[in-house]
Coordinates of C-alpha atoms and ligand atoms in Angstrom, one line a residue:
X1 CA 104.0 119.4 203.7
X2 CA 103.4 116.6 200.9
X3 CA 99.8 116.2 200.1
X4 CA 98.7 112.6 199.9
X5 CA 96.4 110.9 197.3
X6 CA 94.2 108.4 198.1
X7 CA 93.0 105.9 196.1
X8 CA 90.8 103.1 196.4
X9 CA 91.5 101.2 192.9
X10 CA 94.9 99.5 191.9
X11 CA 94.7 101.6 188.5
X12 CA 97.6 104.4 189.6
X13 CA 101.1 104.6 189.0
X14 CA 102.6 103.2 192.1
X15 CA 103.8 106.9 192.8
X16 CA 100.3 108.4 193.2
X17 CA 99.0 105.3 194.9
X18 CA 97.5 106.4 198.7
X19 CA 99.4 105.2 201.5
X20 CA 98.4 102.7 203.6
X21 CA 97.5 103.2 207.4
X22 CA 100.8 102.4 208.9
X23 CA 102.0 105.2 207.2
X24 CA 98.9 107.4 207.6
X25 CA 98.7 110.1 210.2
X26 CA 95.4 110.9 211.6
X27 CA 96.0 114.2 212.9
X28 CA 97.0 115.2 209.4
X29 CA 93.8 116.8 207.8
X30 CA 95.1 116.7 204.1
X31 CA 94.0 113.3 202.6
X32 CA 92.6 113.5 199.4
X33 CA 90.0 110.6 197.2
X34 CA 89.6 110.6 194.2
X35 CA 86.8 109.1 192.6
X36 CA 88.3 105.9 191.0
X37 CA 89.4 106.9 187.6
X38 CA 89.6 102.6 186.1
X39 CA 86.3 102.3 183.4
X40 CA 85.2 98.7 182.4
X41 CA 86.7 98.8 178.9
X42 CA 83.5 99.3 176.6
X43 CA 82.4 96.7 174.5
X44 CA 82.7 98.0 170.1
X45 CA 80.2 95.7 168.1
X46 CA 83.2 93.3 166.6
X47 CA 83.3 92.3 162.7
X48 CA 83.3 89.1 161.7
X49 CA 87.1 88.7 161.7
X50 CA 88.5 87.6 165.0
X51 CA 89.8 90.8 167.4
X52 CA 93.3 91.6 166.6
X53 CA 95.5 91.2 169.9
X54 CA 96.1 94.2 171.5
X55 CA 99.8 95.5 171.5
X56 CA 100.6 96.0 175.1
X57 CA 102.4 99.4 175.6
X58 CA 104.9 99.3 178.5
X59 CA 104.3 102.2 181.3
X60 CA 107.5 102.4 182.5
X61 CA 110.9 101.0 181.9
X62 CA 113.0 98.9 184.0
X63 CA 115.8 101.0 185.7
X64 CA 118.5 98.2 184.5
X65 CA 118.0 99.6 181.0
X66 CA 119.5 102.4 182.0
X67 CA 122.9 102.6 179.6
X68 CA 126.3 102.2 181.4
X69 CA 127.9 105.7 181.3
X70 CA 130.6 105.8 178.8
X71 CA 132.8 108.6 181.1
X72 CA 132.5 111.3 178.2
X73 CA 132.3 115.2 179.1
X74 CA 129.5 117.5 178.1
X75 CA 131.6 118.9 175.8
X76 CA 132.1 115.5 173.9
X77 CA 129.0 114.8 174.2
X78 CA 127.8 117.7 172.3
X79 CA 130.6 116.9 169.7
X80 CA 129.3 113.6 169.3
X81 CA 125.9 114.6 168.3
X82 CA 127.0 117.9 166.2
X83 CA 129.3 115.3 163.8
X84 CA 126.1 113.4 163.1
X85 CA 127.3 110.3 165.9
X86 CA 123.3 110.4 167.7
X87 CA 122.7 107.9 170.4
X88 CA 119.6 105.8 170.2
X89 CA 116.2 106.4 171.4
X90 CA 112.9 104.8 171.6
X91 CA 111.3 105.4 167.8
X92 CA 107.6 107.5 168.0
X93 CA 105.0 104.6 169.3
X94 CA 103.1 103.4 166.2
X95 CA 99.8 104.9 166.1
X96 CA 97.5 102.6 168.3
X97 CA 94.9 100.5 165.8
X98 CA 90.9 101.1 165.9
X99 CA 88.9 97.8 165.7
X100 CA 88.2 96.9 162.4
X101 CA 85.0 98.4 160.8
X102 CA 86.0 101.4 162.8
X103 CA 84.3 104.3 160.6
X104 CA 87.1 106.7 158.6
X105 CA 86.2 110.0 159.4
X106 CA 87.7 113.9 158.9
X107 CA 88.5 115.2 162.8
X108 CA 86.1 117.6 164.0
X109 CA 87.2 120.9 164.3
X110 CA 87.4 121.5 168.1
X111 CA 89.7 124.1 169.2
X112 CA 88.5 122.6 172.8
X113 CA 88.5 118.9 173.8
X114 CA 87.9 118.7 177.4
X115 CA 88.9 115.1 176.9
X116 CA 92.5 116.0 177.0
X117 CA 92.4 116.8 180.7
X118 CA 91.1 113.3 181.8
X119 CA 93.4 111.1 179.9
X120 CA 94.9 109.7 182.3
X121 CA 94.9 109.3 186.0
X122 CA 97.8 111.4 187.1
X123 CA 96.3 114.3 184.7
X124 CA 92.6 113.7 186.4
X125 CA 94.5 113.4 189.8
X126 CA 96.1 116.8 189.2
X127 CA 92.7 118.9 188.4
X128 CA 90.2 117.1 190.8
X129 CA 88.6 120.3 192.0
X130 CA 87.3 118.6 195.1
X131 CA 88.7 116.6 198.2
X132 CA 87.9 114.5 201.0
X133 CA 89.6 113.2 203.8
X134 CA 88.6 111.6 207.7
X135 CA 89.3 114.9 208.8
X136 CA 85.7 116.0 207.1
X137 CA 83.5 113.1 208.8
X138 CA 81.7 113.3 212.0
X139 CA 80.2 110.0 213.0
X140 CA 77.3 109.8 214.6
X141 CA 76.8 106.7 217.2
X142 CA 73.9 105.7 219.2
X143 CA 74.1 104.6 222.6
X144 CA 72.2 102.8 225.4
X145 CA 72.2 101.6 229.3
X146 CA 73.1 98.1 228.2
X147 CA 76.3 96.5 227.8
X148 CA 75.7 94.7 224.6
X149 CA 75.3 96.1 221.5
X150 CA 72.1 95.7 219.8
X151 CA 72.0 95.7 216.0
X152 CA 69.5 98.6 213.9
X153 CA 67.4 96.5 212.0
X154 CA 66.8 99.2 209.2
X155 CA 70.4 100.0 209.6
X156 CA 73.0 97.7 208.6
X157 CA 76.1 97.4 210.6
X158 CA 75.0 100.0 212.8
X159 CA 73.9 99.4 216.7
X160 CA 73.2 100.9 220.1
X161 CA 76.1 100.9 221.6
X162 CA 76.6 99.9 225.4
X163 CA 77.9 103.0 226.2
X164 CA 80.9 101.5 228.6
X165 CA 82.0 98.9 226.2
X166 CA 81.0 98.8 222.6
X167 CA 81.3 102.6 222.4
X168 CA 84.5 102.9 223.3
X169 CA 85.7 100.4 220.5
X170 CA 84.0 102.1 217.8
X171 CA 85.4 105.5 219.6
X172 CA 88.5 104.1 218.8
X173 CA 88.5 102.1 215.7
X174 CA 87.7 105.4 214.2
X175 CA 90.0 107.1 216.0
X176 CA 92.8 104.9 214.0
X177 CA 91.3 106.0 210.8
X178 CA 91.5 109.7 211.8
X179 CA 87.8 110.3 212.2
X180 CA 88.3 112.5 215.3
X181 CA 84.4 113.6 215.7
X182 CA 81.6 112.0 217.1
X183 CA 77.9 112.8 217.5
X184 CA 76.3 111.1 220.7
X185 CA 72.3 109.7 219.7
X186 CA 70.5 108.5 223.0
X187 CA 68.3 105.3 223.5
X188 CA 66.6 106.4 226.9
X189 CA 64.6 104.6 228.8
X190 CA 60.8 104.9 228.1
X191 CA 60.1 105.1 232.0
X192 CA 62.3 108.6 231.8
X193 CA 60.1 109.9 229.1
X194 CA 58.2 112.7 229.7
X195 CA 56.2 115.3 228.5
X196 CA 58.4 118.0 229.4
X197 CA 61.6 115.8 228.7
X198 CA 63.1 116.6 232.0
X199 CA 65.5 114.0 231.3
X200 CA 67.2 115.8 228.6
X201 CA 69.2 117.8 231.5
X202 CA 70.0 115.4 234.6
X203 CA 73.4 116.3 235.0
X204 CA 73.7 112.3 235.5
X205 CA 71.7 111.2 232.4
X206 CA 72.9 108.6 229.8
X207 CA 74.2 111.7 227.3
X208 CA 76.7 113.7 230.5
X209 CA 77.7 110.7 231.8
X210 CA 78.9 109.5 228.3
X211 CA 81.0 112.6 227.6
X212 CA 82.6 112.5 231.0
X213 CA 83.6 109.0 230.3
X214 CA 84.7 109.4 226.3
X215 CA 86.6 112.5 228.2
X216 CA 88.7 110.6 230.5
X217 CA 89.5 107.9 227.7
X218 CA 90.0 109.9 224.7
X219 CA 91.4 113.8 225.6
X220 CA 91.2 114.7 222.6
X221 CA 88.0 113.5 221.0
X222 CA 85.4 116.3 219.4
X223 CA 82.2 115.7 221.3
X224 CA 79.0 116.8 219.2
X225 CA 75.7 116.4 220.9
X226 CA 72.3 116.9 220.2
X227 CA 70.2 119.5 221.3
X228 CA 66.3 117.9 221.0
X229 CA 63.7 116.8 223.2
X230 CA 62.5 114.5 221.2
X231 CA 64.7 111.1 223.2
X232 CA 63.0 112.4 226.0
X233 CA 60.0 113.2 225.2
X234 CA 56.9 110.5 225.7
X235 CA 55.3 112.4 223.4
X236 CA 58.4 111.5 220.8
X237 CA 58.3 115.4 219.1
X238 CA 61.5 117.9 219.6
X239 CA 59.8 120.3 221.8
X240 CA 56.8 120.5 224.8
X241 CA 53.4 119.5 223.2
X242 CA 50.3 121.5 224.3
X243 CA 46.9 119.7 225.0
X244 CA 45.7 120.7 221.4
X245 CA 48.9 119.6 219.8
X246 CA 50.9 122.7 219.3
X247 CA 54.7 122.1 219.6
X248 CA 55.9 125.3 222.4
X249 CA 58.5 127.3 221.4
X250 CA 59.5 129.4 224.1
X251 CA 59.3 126.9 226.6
X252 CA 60.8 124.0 224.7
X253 CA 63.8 126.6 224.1
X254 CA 64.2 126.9 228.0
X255 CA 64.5 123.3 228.0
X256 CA 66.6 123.2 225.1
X257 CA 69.1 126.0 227.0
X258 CA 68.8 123.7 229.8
X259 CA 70.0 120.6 228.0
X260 CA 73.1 122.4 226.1
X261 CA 74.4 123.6 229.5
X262 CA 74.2 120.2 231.0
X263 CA 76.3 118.6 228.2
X264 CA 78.5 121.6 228.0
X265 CA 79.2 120.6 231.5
X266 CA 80.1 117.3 230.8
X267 CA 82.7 118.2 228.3
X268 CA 81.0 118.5 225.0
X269 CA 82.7 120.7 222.3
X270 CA 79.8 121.3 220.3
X271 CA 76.3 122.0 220.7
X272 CA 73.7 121.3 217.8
X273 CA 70.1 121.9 218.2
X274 CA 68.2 119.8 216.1
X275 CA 64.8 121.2 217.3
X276 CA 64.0 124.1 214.7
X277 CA 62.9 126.2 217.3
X278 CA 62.4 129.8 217.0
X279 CA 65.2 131.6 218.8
X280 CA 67.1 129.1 220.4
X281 CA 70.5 129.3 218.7
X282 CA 70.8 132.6 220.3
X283 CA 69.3 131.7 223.8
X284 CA 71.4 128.4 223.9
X285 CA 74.4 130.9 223.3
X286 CA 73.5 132.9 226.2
X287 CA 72.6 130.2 228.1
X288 CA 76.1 128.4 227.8
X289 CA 78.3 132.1 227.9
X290 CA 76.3 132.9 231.3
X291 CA 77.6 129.3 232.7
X292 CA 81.1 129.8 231.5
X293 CA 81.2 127.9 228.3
X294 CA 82.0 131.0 225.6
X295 CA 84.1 128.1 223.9
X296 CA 81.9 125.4 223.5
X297 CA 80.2 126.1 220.0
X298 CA 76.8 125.8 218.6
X299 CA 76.0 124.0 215.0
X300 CA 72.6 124.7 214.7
X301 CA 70.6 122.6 212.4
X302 CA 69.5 125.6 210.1
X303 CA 67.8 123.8 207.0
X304 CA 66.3 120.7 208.9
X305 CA 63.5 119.7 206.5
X306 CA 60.6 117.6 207.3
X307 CA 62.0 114.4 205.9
X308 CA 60.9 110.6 205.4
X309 CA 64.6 110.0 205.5
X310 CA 64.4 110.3 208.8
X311 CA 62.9 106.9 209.1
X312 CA 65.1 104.6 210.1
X313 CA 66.8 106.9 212.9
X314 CA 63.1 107.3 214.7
X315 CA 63.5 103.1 214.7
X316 CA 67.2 103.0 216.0
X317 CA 65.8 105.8 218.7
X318 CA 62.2 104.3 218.9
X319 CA 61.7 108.1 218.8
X320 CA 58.9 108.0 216.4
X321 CA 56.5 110.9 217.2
X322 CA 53.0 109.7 218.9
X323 CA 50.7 111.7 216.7
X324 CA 50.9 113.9 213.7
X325 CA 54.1 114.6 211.9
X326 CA 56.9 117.5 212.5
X327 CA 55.7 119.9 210.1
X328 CA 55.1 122.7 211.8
X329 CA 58.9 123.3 212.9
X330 CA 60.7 121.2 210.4
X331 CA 60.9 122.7 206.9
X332 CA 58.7 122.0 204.3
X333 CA 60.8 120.4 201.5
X334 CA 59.5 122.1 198.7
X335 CA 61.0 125.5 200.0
X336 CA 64.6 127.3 198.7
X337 CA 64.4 130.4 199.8
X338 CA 63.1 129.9 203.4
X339 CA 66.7 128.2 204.1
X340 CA 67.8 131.4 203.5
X341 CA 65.6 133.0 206.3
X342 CA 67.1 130.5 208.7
X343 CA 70.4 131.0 207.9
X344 CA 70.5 135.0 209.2
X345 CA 68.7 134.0 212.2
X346 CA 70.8 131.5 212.9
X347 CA 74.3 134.3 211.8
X348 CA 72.8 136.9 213.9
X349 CA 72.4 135.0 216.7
X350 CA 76.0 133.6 216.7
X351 CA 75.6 129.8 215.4
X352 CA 79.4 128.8 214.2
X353 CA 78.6 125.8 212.1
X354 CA 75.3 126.1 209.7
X355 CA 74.3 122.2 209.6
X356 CA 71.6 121.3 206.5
X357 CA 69.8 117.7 206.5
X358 CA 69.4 115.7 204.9
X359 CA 72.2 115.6 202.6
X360 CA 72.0 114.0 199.1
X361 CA 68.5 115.3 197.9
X362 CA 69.1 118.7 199.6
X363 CA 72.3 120.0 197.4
X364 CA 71.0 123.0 196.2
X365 CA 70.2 123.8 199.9
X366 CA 74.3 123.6 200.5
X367 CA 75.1 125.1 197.5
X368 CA 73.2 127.9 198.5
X369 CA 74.2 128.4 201.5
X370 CA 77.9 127.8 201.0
X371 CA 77.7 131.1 198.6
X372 CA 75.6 133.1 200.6
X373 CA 77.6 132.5 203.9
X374 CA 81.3 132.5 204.9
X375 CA 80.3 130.0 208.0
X376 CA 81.0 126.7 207.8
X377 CA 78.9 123.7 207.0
X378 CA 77.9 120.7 207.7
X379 CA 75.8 118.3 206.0
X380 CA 74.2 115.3 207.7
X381 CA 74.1 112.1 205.2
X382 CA 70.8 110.8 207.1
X383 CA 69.7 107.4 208.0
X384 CA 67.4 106.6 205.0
X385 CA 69.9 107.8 202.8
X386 CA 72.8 105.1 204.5
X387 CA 70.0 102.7 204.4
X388 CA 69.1 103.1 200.7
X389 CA 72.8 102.7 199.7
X390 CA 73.3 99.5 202.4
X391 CA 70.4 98.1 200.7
X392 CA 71.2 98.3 197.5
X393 CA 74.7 96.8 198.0
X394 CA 73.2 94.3 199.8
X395 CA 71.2 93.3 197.1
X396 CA 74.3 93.5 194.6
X397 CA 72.4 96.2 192.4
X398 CA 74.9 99.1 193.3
X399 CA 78.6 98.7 194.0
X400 CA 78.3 99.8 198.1
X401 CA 81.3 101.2 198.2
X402 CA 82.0 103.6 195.0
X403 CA 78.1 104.6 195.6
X404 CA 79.1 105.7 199.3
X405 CA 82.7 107.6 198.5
X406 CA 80.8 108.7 195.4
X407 CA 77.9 110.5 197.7
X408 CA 80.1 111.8 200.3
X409 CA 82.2 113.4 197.4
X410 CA 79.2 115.4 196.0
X411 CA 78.5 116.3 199.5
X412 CA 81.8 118.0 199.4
X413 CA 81.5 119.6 195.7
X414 CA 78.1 121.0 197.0
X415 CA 79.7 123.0 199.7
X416 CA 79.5 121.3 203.0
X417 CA 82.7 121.3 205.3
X418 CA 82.0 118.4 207.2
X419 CA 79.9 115.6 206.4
X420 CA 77.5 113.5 209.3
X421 CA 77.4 110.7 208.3
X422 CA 76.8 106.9 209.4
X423 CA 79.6 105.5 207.1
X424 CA 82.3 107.8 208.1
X425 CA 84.4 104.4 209.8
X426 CA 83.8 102.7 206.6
X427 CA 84.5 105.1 204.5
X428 CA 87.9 106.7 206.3
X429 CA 89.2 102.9 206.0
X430 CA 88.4 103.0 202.2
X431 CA 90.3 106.4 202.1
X432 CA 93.4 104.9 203.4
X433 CA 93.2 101.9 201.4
X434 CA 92.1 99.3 204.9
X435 CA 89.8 96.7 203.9
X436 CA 87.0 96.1 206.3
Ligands
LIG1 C1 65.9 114.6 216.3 C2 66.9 114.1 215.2 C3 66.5 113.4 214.1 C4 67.6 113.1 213.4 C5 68.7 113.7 214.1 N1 68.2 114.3 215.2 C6 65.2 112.8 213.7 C7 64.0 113.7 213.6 O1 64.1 114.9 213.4 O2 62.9 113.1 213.7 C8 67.6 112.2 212.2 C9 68.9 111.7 211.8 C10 68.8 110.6 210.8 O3 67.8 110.3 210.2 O4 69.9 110.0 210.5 N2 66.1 115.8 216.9

């Protein structure tokens, strides 16, 4: 099966230009962008003489200058050319011209010019060493009881979904673009909070009663939830606070266990706690194998730092913790090695996806990870790292879009699998060439 090249910019050979998306098949999983080779031509401090104009080299030649064929044999053919009778060819290109002022210089003596493989785009096409297609995003989407959708102020051109209307059209708009993987973010009710975020597990909640209905509509959807108390919680942390403020660990992961089963239940394919718990990867995977579900797996959030990027998610969630800050289960972000505890906890007590977060400051963490352990990974592109690159394109200081393939590429080239990642409809209509 053909591989097919995507690309964004108009600067390829028609032949390794990406098709468009009536052409495009979803459920194929090898798309490939490439990180758009066209350069503003840079500017060479001009002499006083007016530029010369630039000879325009022709790329390729019209098929009506093919010659007609004159109905000769091989054999003559050869003849022809042995008694000195050689049919024309294009002459050797004159050499292009430098500027004028151009300094006259010996060449350097390189026996390697790693120039040569970019000099053009079907040479940089053949040795990009990394890829990315739909087929790598999940997209996470929050939802809510109402039936409008209500814009994220700190997030633009995200909202809480109405979870029987607007959901479903973003389920499928992505859909279209083969981004075949969600992740479901609750907005629940503050009057359901509680301490003990009870919530988190009614059968009936907003979170089940989503899956079932995402289920029924779209078979063959890949349902990711996740596995926190902290949308439940009135106290707005992952796990059960203790009168002097300690987060509990063995009781929030009987929650927790709780909470997977219940969405397992509904239909969910994946699993991810997001808690940083002690322990619960493996309880959760007793949990769901004792209720039946030994094929629903678990991507456990194994290098979740304690993160300002966080930010504008805890706004679209109005999750914000009460009092104090996550430190004392979320990482501290100064740490390497420590991912690297989390990680064999998290292999020896059977996650199947190892999930690091945030994304773009945290590469080394992938990298890592990616050569220390054959699972796969995800990494989660948070909200104040959307945010930051929304802003900035909003404010015309970055080009949006090359600034978002261009993060989600490096994602890749670290190590992750799969990306999380709030422009995964926007950037799977970039990758097969649909405009917003
Ligand atoms: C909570 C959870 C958080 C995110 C995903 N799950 C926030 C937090 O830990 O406070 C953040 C995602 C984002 O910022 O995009 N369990």
């Amino acid at each position: 099966m053909a591989s097919t090249t995507f690309n964004a910019s108009s600067s390829l050979p028609a032949t390794l230009k990406g098709l468009d998306c009536n052409t495009y098949k979803p459920t194929l999983g090898n798309l490939r962008f490439i990180a758009s080779p066209n350069k503003k031509p840079i500017a060479v401090p001009s002499s006083s003489s007016p530029a010369p104009k630039r000879r325009v080299l022709p790329l390729a030649r019209a098929t009506s200058d093919v010659p007609v064929k004159t109905g000769l044999s091989d054999a003559e053919c050869e003849a022809a050319v042995a008694a000195g009778n050689v049919p024309e060819a294009p002459p050797v290109p004159p050499t292009p011209l430098a500027p004028a002022g151009t300094p006259v210089v010996p060449s350097l003596p390189l026996s390697r010019r790693p120039r040569r493989n970019r000099r053009s785009p079907a040479l940089r096409a053949a040795f990009q060493e990394t890829t990315i297609s739909p087929a790598n995003f999940v997209y996470p989407l929050f939802i809510h009881e109402g039936e409008e959708d209500t814009p994220i102020g700190a997030m633009p051109g995200c909202y809480r979904l109405g979870w029987r209307h607007g959901l479903l059209e973003e389920v499928a708009k992505a859909r279209d673009v083969g981004v075949n993987s969600i992740v479901l973010f609750p907005k629940v009710p503050d009057a359901l909070k509680t301490p003990t975020g009870d919530e988190a597990y009614n059968e009936n909640g907003l979170v089940p009663r989503t899956i079932r209905l995402l289920k029924d509509k779209f078979p063959g959807l890949v349902i990711y939830t996740d596995v926190a108390l902290d949308p439940y919680s009135s106290d707005g942390h992952d796990g059960i606070v203790r009168e002097d403020g300690v987060i509990m660990n063995d009781e929030t992961v009987h929650q927790l266990c709780k909470q997977a089963v219940a969405q397992a239940r509904a239909g969910a394919d994946v699993v991810s706690p997001s808690d940083m718990m002690d322990g619960r990867v493996g309880a959760i995977r007793d949990a769901l194998d004792d209720a039946g579900f030994q094929h629903v797996l678990i991507m456990s959030y194994t290098a979740k730092y304690a993160s300002s990027f966080y930010g504008p998610f805890r706004e679209a969630l109005d999750s914000n913790p009460r009092f104090g800050d996550k430190k004392t289960y979320q990482m501290n972000p100064a740490n390497y090695r420590e991912a690297m505890v989390e990680v064999h906890e998290d292999e020896s007590e059977g996650a199947d996806i190892l999930l690091v977060k945030p994304g773009l400051p945290y590469l080394d963490i992938i990298r890592q990870i990616r050569d220390n352990s054959a699972l796969p990974i995800a990494a989660y592109q948070v909200s104040g790292e959307y945010s930051m690159i929304k802003a900035g394109g909003m404010l015309k200081m970055i080009d949006e879009e090359k600034v978002m393939m261009e993060s989600l590429l490096c994602l890749r080239r670290a190590g992750a699998d799969i990306i999380l990642t709030y422009f995964a409809l926007q950037a799977a209509r970039c990758l097969c060439g649909k405009k917003r």
